[in-house]
């Protein structure tokens, strides 16, 4: 049975999975959601014996129903191959009373690789399926990791171009170096003078420009997105939560049907929403622990029911979470509003006009699966040092936020349920912050000298992704004001009026 997708802001028009992937964002500014969350049709015991690739097929076939078995298996095989440095793709590592789900073994050493390794294949397959003749222009805002993972995924993919906007002073030095050294005749990287929310709002504004859409079509182009607003980004993320549960089961760490908790460091809300979807598919997940840094807009929402971005934007050492407009939360709002597109659209309009909205008590009552808390900069640094001292395990700054929030949750509730923590990036992406926490006193060292010191301390080989950028030349140096983002796109596409 075919699963159709609708906009969170207009329930009338239904599209197929491939059409939703191609469009990225609905024409009315809403996000595509499936009519229902499908239930897994294979037992947990059978999943326990599967590879990552086999698990991916069992999950994704239920969401991407207009892809043939051959098409989907080809996309999966091309995505989850030798570019990952471990055959497990997403291994589980136990340290200090929790299991860390390592999502950073791909080409750009961050969890975005898990979805952005397959998105180009899904998108080009979808284009053929829908007889798309236009060149697809991937337009993406990044808070640090999506950009590089998307650039790597789409580099030199025929029929596509990719334009990435990032906050010029809002990512780590290594994150920036990864992006601005990206090769590929179809890749473009543009810094903006604002923050990530400015970049994301600018991209959404360009997507919503109907005049530009018509001009693009006339010139042989059409936009799509590699952000987690694209359902083709979200669905592959569900897989690793299913896989994590199955591996705990296979290793005898849990009994069949035993519930686990999941802790996720959260910015744009896509990663934890994927865990929520896995729960609705039938994975025995009890609590979804939402971990924020000092930009704790989500924590306040889960505690009060009011989402309010009217606050100071804080630059932290976990920049991928420096977000005040969590786009994927809209999918959850739509769900707890009873799939009422009009109600959701009204709340999103309120957010646009006033910078805040408040959900009803009835909607609030449906958020019982979630727990929200945050870790300060100092607490995250202390967590890196603590876990390293106790277990010899090195966390990156984002995973440290999640780890500290999980510690707070346990102390607050006394809940001893076995817990998986999403480890979203390699510590090598944030070496200075990690080394400042573990072994202070290296202020005069370069970032790459700290990389070598971290390798000596941890015994972990420096990832290929870091070695490649040590001496790589800068290929992208454009910086624009937020207001200049549309003109930058027109210039890249040689559509200047």
mmCIF file of N, CA and C in Angstrom, residues 251-364:
data_model
loop_
_atom_site.group_PDB
_atom_site.id
_atom_site.type_symbol
_atom_site.label_atom_id
_atom_site.label_comp_id
_atom_site.label_asym_id
_atom_site.label_seq_id
_atom_site.Cartn_x
_atom_site.Cartn_y
_atom_site.Cartn_z
ATOM 1 N N UNK A 251 23.400 -8.532 21.429
ATOM 2 C CA UNK A 251 24.507 -8.675 22.377
ATOM 3 C C UNK A 251 24.082 -9.152 23.749
ATOM 4 N N UNK A 252 22.794 -9.425 23.921
ATOM 5 C CA UNK A 252 22.305 -9.898 25.202
ATOM 6 C C UNK A 252 22.248 -8.825 26.276
ATOM 7 N N UNK A 253 22.324 -7.560 25.862
ATOM 8 C CA UNK A 253 22.288 -6.456 26.833
ATOM 9 C C UNK A 253 20.867 -6.165 27.306
ATOM 10 N N UNK A 254 19.877 -6.533 26.503
ATOM 11 C CA UNK A 254 18.466 -6.355 26.857
ATOM 12 C C UNK A 254 17.688 -7.597 26.467
ATOM 13 N N UNK A 255 16.523 -7.754 27.084
ATOM 14 C CA UNK A 255 15.624 -8.847 26.738
ATOM 15 C C UNK A 255 14.666 -8.381 25.633
ATOM 16 N N UNK A 256 14.142 -9.301 24.826
ATOM 17 C CA UNK A 256 13.172 -8.895 23.797
ATOM 18 C C UNK A 256 12.003 -8.130 24.404
ATOM 19 N N UNK A 257 11.712 -6.959 23.860
ATOM 20 C CA UNK A 257 10.612 -6.145 24.351
ATOM 21 C C UNK A 257 10.989 -5.210 25.492
ATOM 22 N N UNK A 258 12.202 -5.370 26.059
ATOM 23 C CA UNK A 258 12.637 -4.489 27.150
ATOM 24 C C UNK A 258 12.774 -3.058 26.632
ATOM 25 N N UNK A 259 12.278 -2.100 27.404
ATOM 26 C CA UNK A 259 12.322 -0.708 26.956
ATOM 27 C C UNK A 259 13.674 -0.072 27.249
ATOM 28 N N UNK A 260 14.063 0.838 26.369
ATOM 29 C CA UNK A 260 15.279 1.621 26.565
ATOM 30 C C UNK A 260 14.913 3.106 26.502
ATOM 31 N N UNK A 261 15.785 3.944 27.005
ATOM 32 C CA UNK A 261 15.678 5.384 26.798
ATOM 33 C C UNK A 261 16.671 5.811 25.726
ATOM 34 N N UNK A 262 16.400 6.926 25.078
ATOM 35 C CA UNK A 262 17.304 7.488 24.074
ATOM 36 C C UNK A 262 17.550 8.951 24.416
ATOM 37 N N UNK A 263 18.828 9.341 24.430
ATOM 38 C CA UNK A 263 19.209 10.726 24.687
ATOM 39 C C UNK A 263 19.858 11.291 23.434
ATOM 40 N N UNK A 264 19.394 12.469 23.004
ATOM 41 C CA UNK A 264 19.872 13.048 21.756
ATOM 42 C C UNK A 264 20.235 14.525 21.957
ATOM 43 N N UNK A 265 21.469 14.925 21.582
ATOM 44 C CA UNK A 265 21.787 16.359 21.580
ATOM 45 C C UNK A 265 21.028 17.023 20.437
ATOM 46 N N UNK A 266 20.290 18.064 20.742
ATOM 47 C CA UNK A 266 19.269 18.516 19.796
ATOM 48 C C UNK A 266 19.380 19.992 19.467
ATOM 49 N N UNK A 267 19.299 20.299 18.165
ATOM 50 C CA UNK A 267 19.248 21.679 17.698
ATOM 51 C C UNK A 267 18.031 21.894 16.825
ATOM 52 N N UNK A 268 18.061 21.298 15.633
ATOM 53 C CA UNK A 268 16.969 21.472 14.668
ATOM 54 C C UNK A 268 15.862 20.435 14.846
ATOM 55 N N UNK A 269 16.022 19.540 15.810
ATOM 56 C CA UNK A 269 15.019 18.582 16.252
ATOM 57 C C UNK A 269 14.827 17.371 15.325
ATOM 58 N N UNK A 270 15.565 17.291 14.235
ATOM 59 C CA UNK A 270 15.379 16.171 13.316
ATOM 60 C C UNK A 270 15.833 14.840 13.883
ATOM 61 N N UNK A 271 16.981 14.834 14.570
ATOM 62 C CA UNK A 271 17.563 13.589 15.054
ATOM 63 C C UNK A 271 16.694 12.942 16.133
ATOM 64 N N UNK A 272 16.169 13.734 17.049
ATOM 65 C CA UNK A 272 15.319 13.163 18.102
ATOM 66 C C UNK A 272 13.925 12.844 17.560
ATOM 67 N N UNK A 273 13.473 13.585 16.537
ATOM 68 C CA UNK A 273 12.204 13.242 15.904
ATOM 69 C C UNK A 273 12.307 11.875 15.232
ATOM 70 N N UNK A 274 13.471 11.570 14.663
ATOM 71 C CA UNK A 274 13.679 10.248 14.066
ATOM 72 C C UNK A 274 13.546 9.153 15.121
ATOM 73 N N UNK A 275 14.053 9.402 16.327
ATOM 74 C CA UNK A 275 13.902 8.435 17.421
ATOM 75 C C UNK A 275 12.434 8.290 17.819
ATOM 76 N N UNK A 276 11.711 9.409 17.795
ATOM 77 C CA UNK A 276 10.271 9.386 18.081
ATOM 78 C C UNK A 276 9.539 8.540 17.041
ATOM 79 N N UNK A 277 9.892 8.700 15.776
ATOM 80 C CA UNK A 277 9.277 7.895 14.722
ATOM 81 C C UNK A 277 9.599 6.409 14.902
ATOM 82 N N UNK A 278 10.846 6.111 15.311
ATOM 83 C CA UNK A 278 11.230 4.711 15.556
ATOM 84 C C UNK A 278 10.364 4.114 16.659
ATOM 85 N N UNK A 279 10.086 4.910 17.666
ATOM 86 C CA UNK A 279 9.205 4.451 18.756
ATOM 87 C C UNK A 279 7.811 4.137 18.214
ATOM 88 N N UNK A 280 7.278 5.019 17.385
ATOM 89 C CA UNK A 280 5.943 4.807 16.832
ATOM 90 C C UNK A 280 5.908 3.616 15.866
ATOM 91 N N UNK A 281 7.067 3.246 15.308
ATOM 92 C CA UNK A 281 7.128 2.072 14.436
ATOM 93 C C UNK A 281 7.085 0.773 15.228
ATOM 94 N N UNK A 282 7.339 0.864 16.547
ATOM 95 C CA UNK A 282 7.293 -0.339 17.373
ATOM 96 C C UNK A 282 8.548 -0.637 18.155
ATOM 97 N N UNK A 283 9.588 0.195 18.050
ATOM 98 C CA UNK A 283 10.798 -0.009 18.850
ATOM 99 C C UNK A 283 10.479 0.368 20.296
ATOM 100 N N UNK A 284 10.781 -0.504 21.258
ATOM 101 C CA UNK A 284 10.426 -0.233 22.665
ATOM 102 C C UNK A 284 11.295 0.863 23.292
ATOM 103 N N UNK A 285 10.994 2.096 22.957
ATOM 104 C CA UNK A 285 11.669 3.248 23.536
ATOM 105 C C UNK A 285 10.724 3.886 24.551
ATOM 106 N N UNK A 286 11.223 4.130 25.751
ATOM 107 C CA UNK A 286 10.411 4.735 26.810
ATOM 108 C C UNK A 286 10.523 6.258 26.733
ATOM 109 N N UNK A 287 11.634 6.815 27.193
ATOM 110 C CA UNK A 287 11.802 8.274 27.227
ATOM 111 C C UNK A 287 12.687 8.755 26.096
ATOM 112 N N UNK A 288 12.295 9.870 25.524
ATOM 113 C CA UNK A 288 13.094 10.585 24.530
ATOM 114 C C UNK A 288 13.669 11.799 25.257
ATOM 115 N N UNK A 289 14.952 11.732 25.571
ATOM 116 C CA UNK A 289 15.598 12.758 26.392
ATOM 117 C C UNK A 289 16.251 13.781 25.475
ATOM 118 N N UNK A 290 15.682 14.971 25.467
ATOM 119 C CA UNK A 290 16.083 16.043 24.551
ATOM 120 C C UNK A 290 17.114 16.926 25.251
ATOM 121 N N UNK A 291 18.344 16.923 24.741
ATOM 122 C CA UNK A 291 19.446 17.640 25.379
ATOM 123 C C UNK A 291 19.800 18.902 24.597
ATOM 124 N N UNK A 292 19.806 20.037 25.285
ATOM 125 C CA UNK A 292 20.142 21.321 24.663
ATOM 126 C C UNK A 292 21.371 21.920 25.336
ATOM 127 N N UNK A 293 22.007 22.867 24.617
ATOM 128 C CA UNK A 293 23.059 23.668 25.242
ATOM 129 C C UNK A 293 22.425 24.958 25.774
ATOM 130 N N UNK A 294 23.199 26.017 25.899
ATOM 131 C CA UNK A 294 22.668 27.264 26.470
ATOM 132 C C UNK A 294 21.548 27.878 25.629
ATOM 133 N N UNK A 295 21.416 27.469 24.378
ATOM 134 C CA UNK A 295 20.285 27.896 23.548
ATOM 135 C C UNK A 295 19.125 26.932 23.814
ATOM 136 N N UNK A 296 18.504 27.060 24.970
ATOM 137 C CA UNK A 296 17.612 26.023 25.503
ATOM 138 C C UNK A 296 16.146 26.283 25.185
ATOM 139 N N UNK A 297 15.866 26.755 23.985
ATOM 140 C CA UNK A 297 14.492 27.047 23.594
ATOM 141 C C UNK A 297 13.610 25.794 23.649
ATOM 142 N N UNK A 298 14.174 24.641 23.312
ATOM 143 C CA UNK A 298 13.403 23.392 23.339
ATOM 144 C C UNK A 298 13.128 22.934 24.763
ATOM 145 N N UNK A 299 14.089 23.108 25.639
ATOM 146 C CA UNK A 299 13.896 22.737 27.044
ATOM 147 C C UNK A 299 12.729 23.526 27.630
ATOM 148 N N UNK A 300 12.734 24.825 27.380
ATOM 149 C CA UNK A 300 11.653 25.671 27.888
ATOM 150 C C UNK A 300 10.310 25.280 27.291
ATOM 151 N N UNK A 301 10.321 24.882 26.009
ATOM 152 C CA UNK A 301 9.075 24.445 25.367
ATOM 153 C C UNK A 301 8.519 23.201 26.048
ATOM 154 N N UNK A 302 9.356 22.196 26.288
ATOM 155 C CA UNK A 302 8.871 20.960 26.891
ATOM 156 C C UNK A 302 8.420 21.172 28.337
ATOM 157 N N UNK A 303 8.951 22.179 28.972
ATOM 158 C CA UNK A 303 8.569 22.438 30.366
ATOM 159 C C UNK A 303 7.308 23.310 30.478
ATOM 160 N N UNK A 304 7.103 24.196 29.511
ATOM 161 C CA UNK A 304 6.023 25.182 29.648
ATOM 162 C C UNK A 304 4.962 25.115 28.566
ATOM 163 N N UNK A 305 5.295 24.514 27.410
ATOM 164 C CA UNK A 305 4.365 24.514 26.283
ATOM 165 C C UNK A 305 4.449 25.770 25.435
ATOM 166 N N UNK A 306 5.345 26.693 25.821
ATOM 167 C CA UNK A 306 5.544 27.919 25.048
ATOM 168 C C UNK A 306 6.871 27.848 24.309
ATOM 169 N N UNK A 307 6.810 28.055 22.985
ATOM 170 C CA UNK A 307 8.032 28.105 22.184
ATOM 171 C C UNK A 307 8.334 29.572 21.920
ATOM 172 N N UNK A 308 9.477 30.039 22.394
ATOM 173 C CA UNK A 308 9.780 31.474 22.345
ATOM 174 C C UNK A 308 11.236 31.683 21.925
ATOM 175 N N UNK A 309 11.406 32.133 20.688
ATOM 176 C CA UNK A 309 12.765 32.378 20.200
ATOM 177 C C UNK A 309 13.232 33.807 20.492
ATOM 178 N N UNK A 310 12.432 34.584 21.178
ATOM 179 C CA UNK A 310 12.809 35.963 21.510
ATOM 180 C C UNK A 310 13.754 35.958 22.709
ATOM 181 N N UNK A 311 14.991 35.645 22.447
ATOM 182 C CA UNK A 311 16.007 35.537 23.493
ATOM 183 C C UNK A 311 17.376 35.725 22.871
ATOM 184 N N UNK A 312 18.362 35.859 23.697
ATOM 185 C CA UNK A 312 19.727 36.046 23.211
ATOM 186 C C UNK A 312 20.221 34.754 22.555
ATOM 187 N N UNK A 313 20.841 34.907 21.407
ATOM 188 C CA UNK A 313 21.448 33.776 20.707
ATOM 189 C C UNK A 313 22.869 33.602 21.251
ATOM 190 N N UNK A 314 23.181 32.406 21.735
ATOM 191 C CA UNK A 314 24.464 32.164 22.390
ATOM 192 C C UNK A 314 25.360 31.319 21.486
ATOM 193 N N UNK A 315 26.570 31.796 21.220
ATOM 194 C CA UNK A 315 27.559 31.000 20.489
ATOM 195 C C UNK A 315 28.265 30.099 21.495
ATOM 196 N N UNK A 316 28.232 28.797 21.256
ATOM 197 C CA UNK A 316 28.793 27.834 22.202
ATOM 198 C C UNK A 316 29.845 26.959 21.527
ATOM 199 N N UNK A 317 30.415 26.060 22.313
ATOM 200 C CA UNK A 317 31.388 25.107 21.766
ATOM 201 C C UNK A 317 30.690 23.903 21.122
ATOM 202 N N UNK A 318 29.361 23.899 21.148
ATOM 203 C CA UNK A 318 28.585 22.862 20.435
ATOM 204 C C UNK A 318 27.737 23.561 19.370
ATOM 205 N N UNK A 319 28.392 24.115 18.326
ATOM 206 C CA UNK A 319 27.731 25.029 17.390
ATOM 207 C C UNK A 319 26.598 24.423 16.581
ATOM 208 N N UNK A 320 26.604 23.113 16.379
ATOM 209 C CA UNK A 320 25.526 22.501 15.602
ATOM 210 C C UNK A 320 24.195 22.532 16.353
ATOM 211 N N UNK A 321 24.242 22.920 17.631
ATOM 212 C CA UNK A 321 23.035 23.042 18.441
ATOM 213 C C UNK A 321 22.709 24.505 18.727
ATOM 214 N N UNK A 322 23.460 25.416 18.142
ATOM 215 C CA UNK A 322 23.204 26.844 18.357
ATOM 216 C C UNK A 322 22.075 27.280 17.430
ATOM 217 N N UNK A 323 20.863 26.946 17.833
ATOM 218 C CA UNK A 323 19.678 27.137 17.003
ATOM 219 C C UNK A 323 18.518 27.579 17.898
ATOM 220 N N UNK A 324 17.779 28.588 17.452
ATOM 221 C CA UNK A 324 16.604 29.030 18.194
ATOM 222 C C UNK A 324 15.301 28.748 17.442
ATOM 223 N N UNK A 325 15.408 28.381 16.163
ATOM 224 C CA UNK A 325 14.227 27.995 15.390
ATOM 225 C C UNK A 325 14.411 26.542 14.961
ATOM 226 N N UNK A 326 13.838 25.639 15.724
ATOM 227 C CA UNK A 326 14.008 24.204 15.484
ATOM 228 C C UNK A 326 12.970 23.734 14.473
ATOM 229 N N UNK A 327 13.356 23.713 13.212
ATOM 230 C CA UNK A 327 12.393 23.507 12.124
ATOM 231 C C UNK A 327 11.593 22.217 12.254
ATOM 232 N N UNK A 328 12.261 21.126 12.623
ATOM 233 C CA UNK A 328 11.572 19.841 12.651
ATOM 234 C C UNK A 328 10.549 19.710 13.761
ATOM 235 N N UNK A 329 10.585 20.627 14.726
ATOM 236 C CA UNK A 329 9.565 20.595 15.774
ATOM 237 C C UNK A 329 8.178 20.755 15.161
ATOM 238 N N UNK A 330 8.096 21.414 14.005
ATOM 239 C CA UNK A 330 6.808 21.600 13.336
ATOM 240 C C UNK A 330 6.144 20.263 13.036
ATOM 241 N N UNK A 331 6.935 19.255 12.702
ATOM 242 C CA UNK A 331 6.352 17.927 12.430
ATOM 243 C C UNK A 331 5.723 17.341 13.696
ATOM 244 N N UNK A 332 6.361 17.557 14.839
ATOM 245 C CA UNK A 332 5.791 17.071 16.096
ATOM 246 C C UNK A 332 4.544 17.874 16.478
ATOM 247 N N UNK A 333 4.582 19.190 16.269
ATOM 248 C CA UNK A 333 3.425 20.033 16.573
ATOM 249 C C UNK A 333 2.217 19.567 15.754
ATOM 250 N N UNK A 334 2.432 19.316 14.475
ATOM 251 C CA UNK A 334 1.373 18.822 13.596
ATOM 252 C C UNK A 334 0.798 17.516 14.137
ATOM 253 N N UNK A 335 1.679 16.648 14.623
ATOM 254 C CA UNK A 335 1.258 15.342 15.132
ATOM 255 C C UNK A 335 0.410 15.491 16.391
ATOM 256 N N UNK A 336 0.865 16.320 17.351
ATOM 257 C CA UNK A 336 0.120 16.437 18.611
ATOM 258 C C UNK A 336 -1.114 17.332 18.462
ATOM 259 N N UNK A 337 -1.195 18.041 17.331
ATOM 260 C CA UNK A 337 -2.410 18.815 17.026
ATOM 261 C C UNK A 337 -3.460 17.949 16.341
ATOM 262 N N UNK A 338 -3.205 16.644 16.304
ATOM 263 C CA UNK A 338 -4.159 15.723 15.685
ATOM 264 C C UNK A 338 -4.138 15.807 14.176
ATOM 265 N N UNK A 339 -2.938 16.108 13.608
ATOM 266 C CA UNK A 339 -2.768 16.279 12.163
ATOM 267 C C UNK A 339 -3.699 17.377 11.628
ATOM 268 N N UNK A 340 -3.856 18.392 12.429
ATOM 269 C CA UNK A 340 -4.681 19.544 12.043
ATOM 270 C C UNK A 340 -3.775 20.592 11.403
ATOM 271 N N UNK A 341 -3.748 20.611 10.063
ATOM 272 C CA UNK A 341 -2.845 21.500 9.327
ATOM 273 C C UNK A 341 -3.160 22.966 9.580
ATOM 274 N N UNK A 342 -4.445 23.301 9.709
ATOM 275 C CA UNK A 342 -4.820 24.704 9.938
ATOM 276 C C UNK A 342 -4.318 25.194 11.289
ATOM 277 N N UNK A 343 -4.473 24.354 12.299
ATOM 278 C CA UNK A 343 -4.003 24.733 13.642
ATOM 279 C C UNK A 343 -2.480 24.906 13.631
ATOM 280 N N UNK A 344 -1.794 23.962 12.994
ATOM 281 C CA UNK A 344 -0.338 24.048 12.913
ATOM 282 C C UNK A 344 0.091 25.299 12.153
ATOM 283 N N UNK A 345 -0.551 25.566 11.016
ATOM 284 C CA UNK A 345 -0.201 26.740 10.208
ATOM 285 C C UNK A 345 -0.386 28.024 11.008
ATOM 286 N N UNK A 346 -1.433 28.081 11.817
ATOM 287 C CA UNK A 346 -1.680 29.273 12.636
ATOM 288 C C UNK A 346 -0.563 29.468 13.658
ATOM 289 N N UNK A 347 -0.097 28.384 14.257
ATOM 290 C CA UNK A 347 0.994 28.481 15.229
ATOM 291 C C UNK A 347 2.296 28.914 14.551
ATOM 292 N N UNK A 348 2.567 28.388 13.358
ATOM 293 C CA UNK A 348 3.787 28.762 12.642
ATOM 294 C C UNK A 348 3.729 30.220 12.181
ATOM 295 N N UNK A 349 2.541 30.690 11.828
ATOM 296 C CA UNK A 349 2.364 32.097 11.464
ATOM 297 C C UNK A 349 2.625 32.982 12.684
ATOM 298 N N UNK A 350 2.170 32.528 13.844
ATOM 299 C CA UNK A 350 2.408 33.268 15.079
ATOM 300 C C UNK A 350 3.898 33.330 15.393
ATOM 301 N N UNK A 351 4.594 32.214 15.157
ATOM 302 C CA UNK A 351 6.042 32.181 15.368
ATOM 303 C C UNK A 351 6.739 33.169 14.444
ATOM 304 N N UNK A 352 6.279 33.226 13.191
ATOM 305 C CA UNK A 352 6.867 34.142 12.213
ATOM 306 C C UNK A 352 6.635 35.599 12.588
ATOM 307 N N UNK A 353 5.419 35.915 13.059
ATOM 308 C CA UNK A 353 5.073 37.309 13.372
ATOM 309 C C UNK A 353 5.590 37.761 14.734
ATOM 310 N N UNK A 354 5.409 36.912 15.746
ATOM 311 C CA UNK A 354 5.703 37.315 17.125
ATOM 312 C C UNK A 354 6.958 36.675 17.704
ATOM 313 N N UNK A 355 7.459 35.643 17.009
ATOM 314 C CA UNK A 355 8.628 34.950 17.534
ATOM 315 C C UNK A 355 8.294 33.941 18.619
ATOM 316 N N UNK A 356 7.019 33.666 18.823
ATOM 317 C CA UNK A 356 6.626 32.705 19.848
ATOM 318 C C UNK A 356 5.236 32.144 19.561
ATOM 319 N N UNK A 357 4.940 31.008 20.152
ATOM 320 C CA UNK A 357 3.584 30.472 20.164
ATOM 321 C C UNK A 357 3.447 29.603 21.403
ATOM 322 N N UNK A 358 2.218 29.266 21.743
ATOM 323 C CA UNK A 358 1.968 28.421 22.902
ATOM 324 C C UNK A 358 0.946 27.367 22.524
ATOM 325 N N UNK A 359 1.254 26.109 22.852
ATOM 326 C CA UNK A 359 0.342 25.025 22.504
ATOM 327 C C UNK A 359 -0.732 24.880 23.583
ATOM 328 N N UNK A 360 -1.808 24.161 23.258
ATOM 329 C CA UNK A 360 -2.923 23.979 24.188
ATOM 330 C C UNK A 360 -2.565 22.936 25.253
ATOM 331 N N UNK A 361 -3.264 22.928 26.390
ATOM 332 C CA UNK A 361 -3.032 21.898 27.409
ATOM 333 C C UNK A 361 -3.233 20.487 26.860
ATOM 334 N N UNK A 362 -4.175 20.318 25.945
ATOM 335 C CA UNK A 362 -4.408 19.010 25.346
ATOM 336 C C UNK A 362 -3.200 18.549 24.531
ATOM 337 N N UNK A 363 -2.602 19.478 23.789
ATOM 338 C CA UNK A 363 -1.390 19.150 23.027
ATOM 339 C C UNK A 363 -0.232 18.868 23.978
ATOM 340 N N UNK A 364 -0.131 19.666 25.009
ATOM 341 C CA UNK A 364 0.948 19.500 25.996
ATOM 342 C C UNK A 364 0.899 18.107 26.623
#
